[in-house]
Amino acid sequence: MNVHDSEKMLGILEEEGFVSTPHPREADLIIFNTCSIRQKAEQKFFSELGRIKSYKRFNPLLRIAVAGCIAQQEGKAIFKRAPYVDFVFGPQNILSLRHFVSDGRSSVATEENPGIAEEVLPVRRSPGISAWVTIMYGCNNFCSYCVVPYTRGRERSRPSEHILSEVSALSEQGFGEITLLGQNVNSYKSDVGFPELLGRLDRIGGIKRIRFVTSHPKDLSPGLINAIAELPKVCEHIHLPLQSGSTRILTKMNRRYSFEEYLEKVNALRARIPDIAITTDIIAGFPGETSDDHKSTLRALSEIEFDGIFAFMFSPRPRTKAAGMRGHLPEETRTGRLLEILSLQDSITERKNASLQGSVMQVLAEGPAESGNGNLTGRTRTNKIVDFTAHEKMAGQQLKVAILRGRKHSLEGKIVD
Ligand code: 5AD
Ligand code: SF4
């Protein structure tokens, strides 16, 4: 989401006559687009910011802006901590960048912005195969550990006609794949709901694949399962954050589903779409998590066999309920549990990837491979990375690739005539 927000900032700057440089020392404007989902991201940002301060000595015209969730969270306190910062704007106020660069005064833009979904922002995407498209902003869920509802504000869906015309334009520019973005895409609601939006996007010529992130399990509807099953361009992959395998912890997290309910959704997905890939997010060491709760999470991973997970150590965030809960666990315990989760999942992913050896999969070629196991890289519809050997000019095409080897984090293949 932040990467795409940066593309919006680039779009605005381009309209204002800016060009980008790979050399920060040459820049007249440096924007930090920050993340505050966990403490580590925040610490990293403040140390980077300190490093860039000296650039002002080399270039007195340099202006420094802080954007994103830390900007929203800290507001003008950032000026106190770093007086050399010129402008602070949150994720709901990206458009204010335009006023800042034209009038140049130091200021803060962190107001709630209910109108954000109606704004049509210019987007500067790097040329490529795949494009992000925002369909909704904000989140209403208030999971007890999460800072997002405080930084990105309430849920607002973009009008479907704005999304449709953006995707039509992307198709004309040659993008083959779009990924729809929202904190909780299942609660997209304008004149149409999410499954119907997918149906309309599916009819746009030129687009080969449609993906979306993220889905909240409580809102995963039979209508969406049908849409994934029936719409040819909608890929067979869903990112469905579980967070914990213990219903007791899920309740404390305010997730509003039990582990059993989650499992029912997984079973419904797999019954209707047998090849679907399911990935998830897990938080290790939530306050009050006992070793039994942790074991329930490990059991859940073994039972469900996700295609991949993102796992994180619990990190207390300002204003969230969990930060004030009793039973915070020492870092050692959280790290130990995280490592157990990751190592169990590694063996599951490896086994799942190995089981694909010998199959033929449809791969959308994206560009040159980095791994050296082939010269091109692409993804299967189930979002698995495949490195394979083919002519470089095939980037952008959908190809049939025979899987020769399943590795830990990717597959290796050979193009089939
Ligand atoms: N601590 C650890 N992980 C978190 N996430 C969100 N907030 C926190 C936090 N305070 C994780 C969740 C979410 C993902 C995007 O980040 O797993 O799904
Ligand atoms: Fe955070 Fe929960 Fe909203 Fe996801 S659904 S952004 S975890 S509050």
Short mmCIF file of N, CA and C and ligand atoms in Angstrom, two decimals, residues 139 141-143 145-146 148-149 183 216 255, ligand 2:
data_model
loop_
_atom_site.label_atom_id
_atom_site.label_comp_id
_atom_site.label_asym_id
_atom_site.label_seq_id
_atom_site.Cartn_x
_atom_site.Cartn_y
_atom_site.Cartn_z
N CYS A 139 -9.78 1.78 7.45
CA CYS A 139 -10.23 0.53 8.07
C CYS A 139 -11.12 0.83 9.27
N ASN A 141 -12.03 -1.77 11.42
CA ASN A 141 -12.05 -2.99 12.23
C ASN A 141 -11.46 -2.88 13.63
N PHE A 142 -10.53 -1.98 13.82
CA PHE A 142 -9.94 -1.81 15.15
C PHE A 142 -9.51 -3.12 15.80
N CYS A 143 -8.74 -3.91 15.08
CA CYS A 143 -8.10 -5.06 15.72
C CYS A 143 -7.24 -4.46 16.84
N TYR A 145 -4.46 -4.76 18.20
CA TYR A 145 -3.01 -4.53 18.10
C TYR A 145 -2.66 -3.48 17.05
N CYS A 146 -3.64 -3.04 16.25
CA CYS A 146 -3.32 -2.40 14.98
C CYS A 146 -3.50 -0.88 14.97
N VAL A 148 -3.50 0.95 12.16
CA VAL A 148 -4.02 1.43 10.87
C VAL A 148 -5.32 2.26 10.98
N PRO A 149 -6.33 1.81 11.76
CA PRO A 149 -7.54 2.63 11.82
C PRO A 149 -7.28 4.04 12.34
N GLN A 183 -7.50 -2.15 2.82
CA GLN A 183 -7.21 -2.83 4.08
C GLN A 183 -8.14 -4.02 4.25
N HIS A 216 -10.50 -9.70 4.96
CA HIS A 216 -10.73 -10.03 6.36
C HIS A 216 -11.61 -11.28 6.43
N ARG A 255 -10.77 -9.86 16.55
CA ARG A 255 -10.84 -10.27 15.15
C ARG A 255 -12.25 -10.66 14.72
FE1 SF4 B 2 -5.38 -3.47 11.10
FE2 SF4 B 2 -7.33 -5.23 11.57
FE3 SF4 B 2 -7.78 -3.14 9.95
FE4 SF4 B 2 -6.17 -5.13 9.12
S1 SF4 B 2 -8.38 -5.30 9.57
S2 SF4 B 2 -5.79 -2.90 8.96
S3 SF4 B 2 -5.18 -5.73 11.05
S4 SF4 B 2 -7.36 -3.04 12.15
#
